[in-house]
PDB file of C-alpha atoms and ligand atoms in Angstrom:
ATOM      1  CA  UNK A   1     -16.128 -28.177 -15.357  1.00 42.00           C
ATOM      2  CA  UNK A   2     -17.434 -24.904 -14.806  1.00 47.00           C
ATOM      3  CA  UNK A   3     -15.180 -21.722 -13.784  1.00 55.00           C
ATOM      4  CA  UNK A   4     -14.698 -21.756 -10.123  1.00 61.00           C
ATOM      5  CA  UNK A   5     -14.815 -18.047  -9.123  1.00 70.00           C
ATOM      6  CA  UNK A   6     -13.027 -16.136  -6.432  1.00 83.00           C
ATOM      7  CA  UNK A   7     -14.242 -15.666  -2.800  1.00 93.00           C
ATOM      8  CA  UNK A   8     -13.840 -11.904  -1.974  1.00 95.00           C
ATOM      9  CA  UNK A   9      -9.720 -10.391  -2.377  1.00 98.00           C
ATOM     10  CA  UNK A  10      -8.501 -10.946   1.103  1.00 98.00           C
ATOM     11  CA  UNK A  11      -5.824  -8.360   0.611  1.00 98.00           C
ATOM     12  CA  UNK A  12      -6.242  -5.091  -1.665  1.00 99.00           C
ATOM     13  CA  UNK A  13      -3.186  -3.225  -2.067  1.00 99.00           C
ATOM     14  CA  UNK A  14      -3.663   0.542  -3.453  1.00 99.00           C
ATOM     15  CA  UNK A  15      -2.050   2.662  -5.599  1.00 99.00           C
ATOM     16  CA  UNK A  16      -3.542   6.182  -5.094  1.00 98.00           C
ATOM     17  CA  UNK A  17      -2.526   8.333  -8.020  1.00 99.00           C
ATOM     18  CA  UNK A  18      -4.437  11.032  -9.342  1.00 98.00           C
ATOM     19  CA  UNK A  19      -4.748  13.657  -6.521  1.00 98.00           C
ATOM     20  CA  UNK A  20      -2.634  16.229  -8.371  1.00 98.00           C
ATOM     21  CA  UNK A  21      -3.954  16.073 -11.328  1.00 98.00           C
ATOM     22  CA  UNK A  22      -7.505  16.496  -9.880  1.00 98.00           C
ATOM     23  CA  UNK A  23      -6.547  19.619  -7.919  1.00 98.00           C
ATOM     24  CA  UNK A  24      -5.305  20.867 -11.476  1.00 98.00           C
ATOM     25  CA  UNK A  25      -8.632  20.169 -12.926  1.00 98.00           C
ATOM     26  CA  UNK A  26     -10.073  22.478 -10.469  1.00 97.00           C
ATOM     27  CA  UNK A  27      -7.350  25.049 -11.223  1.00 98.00           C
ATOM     28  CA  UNK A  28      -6.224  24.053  -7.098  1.00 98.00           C
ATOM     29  CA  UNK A  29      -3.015  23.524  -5.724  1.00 98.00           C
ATOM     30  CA  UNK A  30      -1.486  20.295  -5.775  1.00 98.00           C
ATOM     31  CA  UNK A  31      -1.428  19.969  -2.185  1.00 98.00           C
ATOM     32  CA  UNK A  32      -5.249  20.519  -2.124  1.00 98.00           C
ATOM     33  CA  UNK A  33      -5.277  17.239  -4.217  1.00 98.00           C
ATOM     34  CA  UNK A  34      -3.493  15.585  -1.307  1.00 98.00           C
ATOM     35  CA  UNK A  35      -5.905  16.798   1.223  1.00 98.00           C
ATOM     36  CA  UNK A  36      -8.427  15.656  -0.533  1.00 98.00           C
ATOM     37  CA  UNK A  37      -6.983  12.247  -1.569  1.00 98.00           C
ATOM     38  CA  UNK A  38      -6.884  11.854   2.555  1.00 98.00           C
ATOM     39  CA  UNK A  39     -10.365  12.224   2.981  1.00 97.00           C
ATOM     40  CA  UNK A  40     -10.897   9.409   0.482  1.00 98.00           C
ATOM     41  CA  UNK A  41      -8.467   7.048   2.382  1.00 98.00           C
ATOM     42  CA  UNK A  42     -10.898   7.671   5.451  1.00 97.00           C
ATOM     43  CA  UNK A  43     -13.484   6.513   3.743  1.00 98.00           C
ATOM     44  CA  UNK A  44     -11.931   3.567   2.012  1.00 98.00           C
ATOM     45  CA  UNK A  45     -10.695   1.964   5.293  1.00 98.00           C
ATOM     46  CA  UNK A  46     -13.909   1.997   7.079  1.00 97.00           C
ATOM     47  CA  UNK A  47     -15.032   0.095   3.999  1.00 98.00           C
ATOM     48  CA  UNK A  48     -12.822  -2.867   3.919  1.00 98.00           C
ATOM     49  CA  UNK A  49     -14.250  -4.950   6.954  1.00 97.00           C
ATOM     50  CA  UNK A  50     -18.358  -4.781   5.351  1.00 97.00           C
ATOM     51  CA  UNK A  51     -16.192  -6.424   2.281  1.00 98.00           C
ATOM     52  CA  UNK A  52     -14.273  -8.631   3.459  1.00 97.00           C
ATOM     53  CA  UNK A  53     -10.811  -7.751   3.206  1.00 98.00           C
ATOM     54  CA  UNK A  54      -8.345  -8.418   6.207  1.00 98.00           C
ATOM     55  CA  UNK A  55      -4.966  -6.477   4.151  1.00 98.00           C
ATOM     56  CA  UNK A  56      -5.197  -3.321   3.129  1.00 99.00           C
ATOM     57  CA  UNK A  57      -1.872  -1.839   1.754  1.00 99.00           C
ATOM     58  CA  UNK A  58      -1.807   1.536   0.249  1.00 99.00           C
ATOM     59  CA  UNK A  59       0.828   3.407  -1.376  1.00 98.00           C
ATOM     60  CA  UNK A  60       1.602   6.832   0.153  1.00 98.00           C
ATOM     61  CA  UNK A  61       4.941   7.936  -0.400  1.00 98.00           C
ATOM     62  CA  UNK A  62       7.558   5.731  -2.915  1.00 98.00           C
ATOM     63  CA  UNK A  63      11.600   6.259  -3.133  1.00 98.00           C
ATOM     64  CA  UNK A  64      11.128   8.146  -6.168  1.00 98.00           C
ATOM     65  CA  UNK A  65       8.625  10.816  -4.302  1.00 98.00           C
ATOM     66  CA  UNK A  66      11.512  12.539  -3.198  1.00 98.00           C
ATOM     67  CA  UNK A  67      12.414  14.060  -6.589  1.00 98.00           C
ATOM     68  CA  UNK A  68       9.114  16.228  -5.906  1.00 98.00           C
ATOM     69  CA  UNK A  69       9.647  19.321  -5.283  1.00 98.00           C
ATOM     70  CA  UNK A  70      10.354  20.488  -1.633  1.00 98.00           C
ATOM     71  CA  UNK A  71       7.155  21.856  -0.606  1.00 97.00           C
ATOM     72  CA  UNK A  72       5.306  19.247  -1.885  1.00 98.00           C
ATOM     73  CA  UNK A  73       7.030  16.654  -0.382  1.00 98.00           C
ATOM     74  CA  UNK A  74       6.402  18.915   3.070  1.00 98.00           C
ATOM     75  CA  UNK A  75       3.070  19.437   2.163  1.00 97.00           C
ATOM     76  CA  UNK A  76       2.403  15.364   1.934  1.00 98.00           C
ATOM     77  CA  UNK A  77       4.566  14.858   4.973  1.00 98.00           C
ATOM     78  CA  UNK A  78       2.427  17.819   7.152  1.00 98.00           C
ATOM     79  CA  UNK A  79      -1.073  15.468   5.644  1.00 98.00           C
ATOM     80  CA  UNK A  80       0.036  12.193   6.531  1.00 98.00           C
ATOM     81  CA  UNK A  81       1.078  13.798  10.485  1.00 98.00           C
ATOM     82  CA  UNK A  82      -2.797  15.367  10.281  1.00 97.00           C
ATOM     83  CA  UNK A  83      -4.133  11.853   9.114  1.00 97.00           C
ATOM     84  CA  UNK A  84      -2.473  10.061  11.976  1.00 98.00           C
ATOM     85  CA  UNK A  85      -3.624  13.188  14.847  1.00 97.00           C
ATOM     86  CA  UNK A  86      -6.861  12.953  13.392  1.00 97.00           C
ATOM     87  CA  UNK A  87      -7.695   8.984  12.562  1.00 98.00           C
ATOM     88  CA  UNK A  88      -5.579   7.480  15.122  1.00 98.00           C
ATOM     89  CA  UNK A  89      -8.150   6.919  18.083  1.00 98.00           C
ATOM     90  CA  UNK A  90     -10.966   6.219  15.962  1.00 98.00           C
ATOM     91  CA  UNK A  91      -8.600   3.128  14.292  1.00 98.00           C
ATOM     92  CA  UNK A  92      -7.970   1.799  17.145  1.00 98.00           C
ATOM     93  CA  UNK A  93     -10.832   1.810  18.506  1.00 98.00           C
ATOM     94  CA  UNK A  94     -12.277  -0.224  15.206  1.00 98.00           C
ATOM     95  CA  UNK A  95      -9.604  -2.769  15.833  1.00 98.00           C
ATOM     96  CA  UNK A  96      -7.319  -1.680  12.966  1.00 98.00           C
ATOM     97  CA  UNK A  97      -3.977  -2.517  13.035  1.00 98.00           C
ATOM     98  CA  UNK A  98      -1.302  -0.023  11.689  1.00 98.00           C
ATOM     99  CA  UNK A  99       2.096  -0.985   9.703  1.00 98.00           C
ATOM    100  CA  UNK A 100       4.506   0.993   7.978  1.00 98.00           C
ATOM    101  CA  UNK A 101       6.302  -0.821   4.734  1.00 98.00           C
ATOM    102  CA  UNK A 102       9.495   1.228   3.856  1.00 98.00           C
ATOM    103  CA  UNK A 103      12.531   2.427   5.354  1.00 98.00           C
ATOM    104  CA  UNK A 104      11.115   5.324   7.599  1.00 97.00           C
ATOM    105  CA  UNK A 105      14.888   7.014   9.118  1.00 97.00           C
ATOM    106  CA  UNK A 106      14.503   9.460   6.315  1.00 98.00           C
ATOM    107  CA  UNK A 107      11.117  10.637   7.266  1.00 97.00           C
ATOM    108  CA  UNK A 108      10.924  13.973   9.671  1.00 97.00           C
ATOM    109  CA  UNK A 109      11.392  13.182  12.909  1.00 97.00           C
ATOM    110  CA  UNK A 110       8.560  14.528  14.006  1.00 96.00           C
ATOM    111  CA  UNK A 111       6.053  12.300  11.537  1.00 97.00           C
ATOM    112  CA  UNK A 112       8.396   9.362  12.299  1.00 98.00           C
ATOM    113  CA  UNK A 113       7.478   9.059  16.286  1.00 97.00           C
ATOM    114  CA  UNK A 114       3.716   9.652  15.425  1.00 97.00           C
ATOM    115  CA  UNK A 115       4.032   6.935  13.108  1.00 98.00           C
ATOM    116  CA  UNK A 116       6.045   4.585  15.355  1.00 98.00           C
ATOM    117  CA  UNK A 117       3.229   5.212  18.171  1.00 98.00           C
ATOM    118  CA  UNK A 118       0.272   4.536  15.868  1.00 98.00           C
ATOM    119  CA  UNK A 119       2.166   1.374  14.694  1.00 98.00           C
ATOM    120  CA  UNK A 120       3.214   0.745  18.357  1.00 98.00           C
ATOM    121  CA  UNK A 121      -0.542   1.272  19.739  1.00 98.00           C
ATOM    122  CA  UNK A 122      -2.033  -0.646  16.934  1.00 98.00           C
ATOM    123  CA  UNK A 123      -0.068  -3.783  17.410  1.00 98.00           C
ATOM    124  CA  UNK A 124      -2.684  -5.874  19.302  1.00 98.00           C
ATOM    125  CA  UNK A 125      -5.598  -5.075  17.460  1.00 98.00           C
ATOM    126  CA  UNK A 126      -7.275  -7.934  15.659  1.00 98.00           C
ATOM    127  CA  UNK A 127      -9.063  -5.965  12.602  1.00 98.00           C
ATOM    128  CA  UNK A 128      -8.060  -4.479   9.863  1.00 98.00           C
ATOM    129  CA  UNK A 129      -4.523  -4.905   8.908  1.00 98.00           C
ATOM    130  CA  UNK A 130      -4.190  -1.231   7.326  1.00 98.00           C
ATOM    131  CA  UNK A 131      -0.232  -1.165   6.142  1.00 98.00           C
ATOM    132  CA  UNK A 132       0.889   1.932   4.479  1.00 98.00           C
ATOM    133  CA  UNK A 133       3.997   2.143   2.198  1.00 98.00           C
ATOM    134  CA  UNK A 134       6.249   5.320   3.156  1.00 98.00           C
ATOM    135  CA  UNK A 135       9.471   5.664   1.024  1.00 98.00           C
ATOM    136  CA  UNK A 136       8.623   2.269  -0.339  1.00 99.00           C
ATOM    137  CA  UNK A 137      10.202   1.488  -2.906  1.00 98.00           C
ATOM    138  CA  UNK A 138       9.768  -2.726  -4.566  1.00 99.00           C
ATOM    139  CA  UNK A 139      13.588  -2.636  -5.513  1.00 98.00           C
ATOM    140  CA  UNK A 140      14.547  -1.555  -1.775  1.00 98.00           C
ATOM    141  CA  UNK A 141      12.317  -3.769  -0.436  1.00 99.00           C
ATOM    142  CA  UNK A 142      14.129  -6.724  -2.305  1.00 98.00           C
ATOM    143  CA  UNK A 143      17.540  -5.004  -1.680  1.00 98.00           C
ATOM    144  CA  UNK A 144      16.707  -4.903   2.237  1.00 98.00           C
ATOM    145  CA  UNK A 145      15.972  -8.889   2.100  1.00 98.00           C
ATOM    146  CA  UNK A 146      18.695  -9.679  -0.151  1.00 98.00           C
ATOM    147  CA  UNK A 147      20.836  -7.775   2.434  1.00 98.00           C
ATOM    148  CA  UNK A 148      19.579  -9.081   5.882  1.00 98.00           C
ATOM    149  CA  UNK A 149      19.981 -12.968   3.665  1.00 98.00           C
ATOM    150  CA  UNK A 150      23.626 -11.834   3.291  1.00 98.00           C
ATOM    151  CA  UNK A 151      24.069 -11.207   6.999  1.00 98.00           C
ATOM    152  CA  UNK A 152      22.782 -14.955   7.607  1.00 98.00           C
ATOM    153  CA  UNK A 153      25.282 -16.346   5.370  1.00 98.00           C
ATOM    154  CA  UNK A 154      28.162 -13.926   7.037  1.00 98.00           C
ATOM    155  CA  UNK A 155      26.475 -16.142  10.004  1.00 98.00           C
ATOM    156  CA  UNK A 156      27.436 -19.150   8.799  1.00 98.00           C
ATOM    157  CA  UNK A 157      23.750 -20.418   6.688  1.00 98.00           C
ATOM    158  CA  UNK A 158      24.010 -21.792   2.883  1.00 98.00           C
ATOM    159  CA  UNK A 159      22.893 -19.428   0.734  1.00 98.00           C
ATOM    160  CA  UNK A 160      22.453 -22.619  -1.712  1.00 98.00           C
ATOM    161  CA  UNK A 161      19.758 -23.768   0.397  1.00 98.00           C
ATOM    162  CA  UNK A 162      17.675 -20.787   0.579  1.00 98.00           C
ATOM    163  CA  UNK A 163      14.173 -20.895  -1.011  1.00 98.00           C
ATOM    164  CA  UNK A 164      11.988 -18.211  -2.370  1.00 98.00           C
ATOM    165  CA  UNK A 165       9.757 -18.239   0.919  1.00 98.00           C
ATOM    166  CA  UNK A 166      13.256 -17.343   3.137  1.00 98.00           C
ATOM    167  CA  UNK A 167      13.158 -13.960   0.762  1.00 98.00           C
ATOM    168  CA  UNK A 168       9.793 -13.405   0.901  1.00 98.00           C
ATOM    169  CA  UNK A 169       9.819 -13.785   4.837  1.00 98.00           C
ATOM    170  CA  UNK A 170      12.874 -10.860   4.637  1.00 98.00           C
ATOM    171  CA  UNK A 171      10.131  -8.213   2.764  1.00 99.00           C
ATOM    172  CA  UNK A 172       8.643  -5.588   4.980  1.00 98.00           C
ATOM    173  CA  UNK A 173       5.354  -7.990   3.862  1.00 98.00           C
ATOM    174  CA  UNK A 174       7.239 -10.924   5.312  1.00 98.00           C
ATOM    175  CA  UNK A 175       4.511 -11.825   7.087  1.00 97.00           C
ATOM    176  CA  UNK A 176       1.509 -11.121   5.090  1.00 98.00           C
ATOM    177  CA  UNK A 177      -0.430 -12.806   1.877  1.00 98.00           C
ATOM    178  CA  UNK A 178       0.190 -11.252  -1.360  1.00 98.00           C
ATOM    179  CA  UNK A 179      -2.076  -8.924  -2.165  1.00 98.00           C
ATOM    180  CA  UNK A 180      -5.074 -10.581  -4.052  1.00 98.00           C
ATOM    181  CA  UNK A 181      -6.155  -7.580  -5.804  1.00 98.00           C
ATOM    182  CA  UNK A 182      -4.025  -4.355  -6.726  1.00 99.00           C
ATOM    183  CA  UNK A 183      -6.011  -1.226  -7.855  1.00 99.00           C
ATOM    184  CA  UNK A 184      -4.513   1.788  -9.615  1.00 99.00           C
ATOM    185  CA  UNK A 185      -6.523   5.158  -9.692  1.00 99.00           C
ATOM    186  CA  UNK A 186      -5.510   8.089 -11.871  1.00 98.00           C
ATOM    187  CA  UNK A 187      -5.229   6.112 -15.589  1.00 98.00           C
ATOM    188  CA  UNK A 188      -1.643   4.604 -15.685  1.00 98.00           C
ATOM    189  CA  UNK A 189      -1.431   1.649 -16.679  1.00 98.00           C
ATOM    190  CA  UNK A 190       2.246   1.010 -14.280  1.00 98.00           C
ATOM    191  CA  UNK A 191       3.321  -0.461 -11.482  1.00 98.00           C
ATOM    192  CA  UNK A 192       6.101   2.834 -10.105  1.00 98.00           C
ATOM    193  CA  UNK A 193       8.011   0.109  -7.952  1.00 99.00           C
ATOM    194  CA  UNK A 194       5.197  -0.628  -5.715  1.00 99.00           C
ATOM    195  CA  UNK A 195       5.201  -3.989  -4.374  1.00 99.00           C
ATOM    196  CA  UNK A 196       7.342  -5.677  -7.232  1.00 98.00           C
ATOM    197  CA  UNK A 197       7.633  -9.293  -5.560  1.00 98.00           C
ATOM    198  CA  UNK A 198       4.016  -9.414  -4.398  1.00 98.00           C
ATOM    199  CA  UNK A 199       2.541  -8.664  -6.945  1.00 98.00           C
ATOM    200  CA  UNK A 200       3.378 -11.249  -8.610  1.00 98.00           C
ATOM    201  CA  UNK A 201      -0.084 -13.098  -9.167  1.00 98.00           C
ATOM    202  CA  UNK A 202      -2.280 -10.393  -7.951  1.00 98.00           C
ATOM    203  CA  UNK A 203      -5.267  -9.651 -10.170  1.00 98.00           C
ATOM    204  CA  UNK A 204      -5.112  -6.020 -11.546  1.00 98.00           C
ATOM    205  CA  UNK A 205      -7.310  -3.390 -11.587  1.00 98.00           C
ATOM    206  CA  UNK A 206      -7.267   0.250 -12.827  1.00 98.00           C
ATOM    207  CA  UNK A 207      -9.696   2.830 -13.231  1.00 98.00           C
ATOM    208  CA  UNK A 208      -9.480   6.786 -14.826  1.00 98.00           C
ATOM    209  CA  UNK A 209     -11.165   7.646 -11.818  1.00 99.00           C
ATOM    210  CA  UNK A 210      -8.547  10.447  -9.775  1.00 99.00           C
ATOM    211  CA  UNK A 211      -8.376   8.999  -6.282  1.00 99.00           C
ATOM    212  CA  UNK A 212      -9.812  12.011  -4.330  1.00 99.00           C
ATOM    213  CA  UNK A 213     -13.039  11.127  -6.442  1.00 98.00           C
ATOM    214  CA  UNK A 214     -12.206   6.892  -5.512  1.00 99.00           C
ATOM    215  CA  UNK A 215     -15.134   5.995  -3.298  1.00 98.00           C
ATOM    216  CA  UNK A 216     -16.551   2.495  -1.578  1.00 98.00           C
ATOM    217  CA  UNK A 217     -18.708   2.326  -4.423  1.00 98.00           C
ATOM    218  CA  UNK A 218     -15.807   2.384  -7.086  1.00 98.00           C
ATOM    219  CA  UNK A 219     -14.352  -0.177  -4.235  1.00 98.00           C
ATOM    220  CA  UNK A 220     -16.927  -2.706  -4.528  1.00 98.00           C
ATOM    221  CA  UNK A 221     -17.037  -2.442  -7.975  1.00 98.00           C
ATOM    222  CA  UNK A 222     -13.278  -3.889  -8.531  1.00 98.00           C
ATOM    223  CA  UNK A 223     -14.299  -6.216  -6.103  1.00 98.00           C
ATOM    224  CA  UNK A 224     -17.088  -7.358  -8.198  1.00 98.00           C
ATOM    225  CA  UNK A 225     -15.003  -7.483 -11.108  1.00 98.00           C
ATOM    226  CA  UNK A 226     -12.309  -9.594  -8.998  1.00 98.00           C
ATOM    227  CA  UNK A 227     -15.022 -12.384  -8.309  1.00 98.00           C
ATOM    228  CA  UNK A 228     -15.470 -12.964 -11.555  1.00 97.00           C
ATOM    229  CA  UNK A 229     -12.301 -13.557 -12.796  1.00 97.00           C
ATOM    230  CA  UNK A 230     -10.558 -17.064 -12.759  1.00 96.00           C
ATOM    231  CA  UNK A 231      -7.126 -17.263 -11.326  1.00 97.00           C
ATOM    232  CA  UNK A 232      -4.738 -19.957 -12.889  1.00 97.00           C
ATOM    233  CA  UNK A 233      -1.758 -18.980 -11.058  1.00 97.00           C
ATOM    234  CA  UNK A 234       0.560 -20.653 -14.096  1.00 97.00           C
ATOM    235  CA  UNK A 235      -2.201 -23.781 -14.495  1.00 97.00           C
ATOM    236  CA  UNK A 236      -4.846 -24.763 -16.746  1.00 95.00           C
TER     237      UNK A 236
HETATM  238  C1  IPE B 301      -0.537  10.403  -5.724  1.00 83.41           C
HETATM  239  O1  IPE B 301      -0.960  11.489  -6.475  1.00 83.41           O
HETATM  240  C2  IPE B 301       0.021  10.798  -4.399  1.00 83.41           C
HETATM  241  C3  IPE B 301       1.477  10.625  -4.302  1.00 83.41           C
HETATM  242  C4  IPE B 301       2.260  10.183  -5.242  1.00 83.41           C
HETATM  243  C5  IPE B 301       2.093  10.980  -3.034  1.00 83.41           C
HETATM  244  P1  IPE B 301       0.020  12.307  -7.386  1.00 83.41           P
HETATM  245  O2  IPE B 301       0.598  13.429  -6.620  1.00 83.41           O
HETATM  246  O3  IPE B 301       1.027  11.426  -8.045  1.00 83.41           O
HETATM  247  O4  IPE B 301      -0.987  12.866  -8.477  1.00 83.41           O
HETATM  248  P2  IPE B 301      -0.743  12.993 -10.025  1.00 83.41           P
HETATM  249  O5  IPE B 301      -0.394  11.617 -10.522  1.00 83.41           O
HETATM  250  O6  IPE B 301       0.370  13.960 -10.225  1.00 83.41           O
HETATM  251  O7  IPE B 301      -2.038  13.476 -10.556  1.00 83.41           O
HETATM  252  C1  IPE B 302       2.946   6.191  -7.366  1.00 83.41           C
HETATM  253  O1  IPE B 302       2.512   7.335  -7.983  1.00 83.41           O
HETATM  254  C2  IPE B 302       3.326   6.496  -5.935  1.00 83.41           C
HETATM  255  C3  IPE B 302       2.232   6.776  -5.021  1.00 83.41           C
HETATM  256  C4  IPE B 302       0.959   6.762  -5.315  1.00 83.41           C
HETATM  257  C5  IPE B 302       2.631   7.071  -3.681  1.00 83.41           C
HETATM  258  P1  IPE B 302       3.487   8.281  -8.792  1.00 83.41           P
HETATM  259  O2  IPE B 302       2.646   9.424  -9.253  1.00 83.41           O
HETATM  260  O3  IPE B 302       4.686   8.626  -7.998  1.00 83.41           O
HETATM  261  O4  IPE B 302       3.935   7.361 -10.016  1.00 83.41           O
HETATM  262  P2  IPE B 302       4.485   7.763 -11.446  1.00 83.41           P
HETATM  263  O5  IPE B 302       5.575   8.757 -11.245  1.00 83.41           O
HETATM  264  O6  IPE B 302       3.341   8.363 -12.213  1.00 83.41           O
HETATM  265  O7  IPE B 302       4.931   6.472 -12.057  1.00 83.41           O
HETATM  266 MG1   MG B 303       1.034  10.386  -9.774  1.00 83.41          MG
END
């Protein structure tokens, strides 16, 4: 029988690595990179409905970000408050719907309410579902289900009759496919505790390419590559 290949990734989750070391290239400051990795997140979301994808996740911020140094981690903070100012109206106006995956009470104040109104304004829309991981970590994320399980059980449930679909419905992806298709710019070859349970099956995909330099074109190239694979999920 010949290969069945895959219909177009209906969820691409993103690690965007690289912007750092591209503003060092250029003899810039990190935070530069960061700026610059923004502008390609722009353009990458307005791709994903002309190919097909429903999910897009994208890692912004993990638990371990915070051993950055302290204006760096502002720096990120000040970009991602800028991103929302800037992109919120035009989302939403595209039909994009906005989630946050992470635990978000240690984020400023100030960034936290604009993300809780984009989130809270985006909730309707029918596009898009753009989710962005902020002090995400994968081990949390399991820790945070394992924990709200526990509280059932305090509640009186079996814990013995718990499947893997009750934890998966506890993740901040509870109720979201897996992601079909996980890229990695910036030439490591890791997954840095992004979405450990999820990822599970997805197909991987990595490319050298610094992700302020990641376009639609590099997009639709993984893409291509992703159709042609053959997923066996464990089978033959
Ligand atoms: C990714 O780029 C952005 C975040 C982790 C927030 P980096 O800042 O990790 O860039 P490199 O990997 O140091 O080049
Ligand atoms: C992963 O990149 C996190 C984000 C892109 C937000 P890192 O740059 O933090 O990962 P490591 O430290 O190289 O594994
Ligand atoms: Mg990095």
């Amino acid at each position: 029988m010949k290969d069945e290949k895959q219909g177009n990734p209906r969820h691409v989750a993103i690690i965007m690595d690289g912007n750092g070391r591209w503003a060092q290239a250029q003899g810039l400051p990190r935070a530069l990179g960061h700026k610059a990795g923004m502008e390609s997140l722009r353009s990458i979301v307005e791709a994903c409905p002309d190919l097909g994808i429903e999910y897009l996740t994208v890692y912004a911020f993990s638990t371990e970000n915070w051993k950055r140094p302290r204006l760096e981690i502002e720096a990120l903070m000040r970009l991602m408050s800028e991103y929302i100012d800037s992109e919120l109206d035009r989302l939403n106006r595209k039909g994009v719907s906005i989630r946050i995956l992470g635990d978000i009470q240690p984020i400023p104040a100030a960034l936290r309410s604009k993300v809780e109104g984009a989130v809270a304004m985006t909730s309707g829309n029918q596009g898009l579902r753009f989710s962005i991981a902020l002090n995400y970590g994968g081990r949390q994320d399991i820790l945070q289900a394992a924990q709200a399980l526990a509280k059932r059980a305090l509640h009186g449930e079996d814990p013995d009759r718990w499947t893997e679909e009750d934890l998966q419905k506890c993740l901040y992806t509870g109720d979201m496919p897996d992601p079909d298709l996980m890229i990695r710019t910036g030439g490591d070859l890791r997954i840095s505790n992004f979405l450990l349970w999820q990822l599970a099956y997805s197909e991987l995909w990595t490319t050298s390419t610094y992700w302020p330099d990641f376009t639609p074109e590099h997009l639709a190239g993984a893409i291509q590559d992703y159709c042609g694979r053959q997923r066996r999920f464990g089978g033959i």
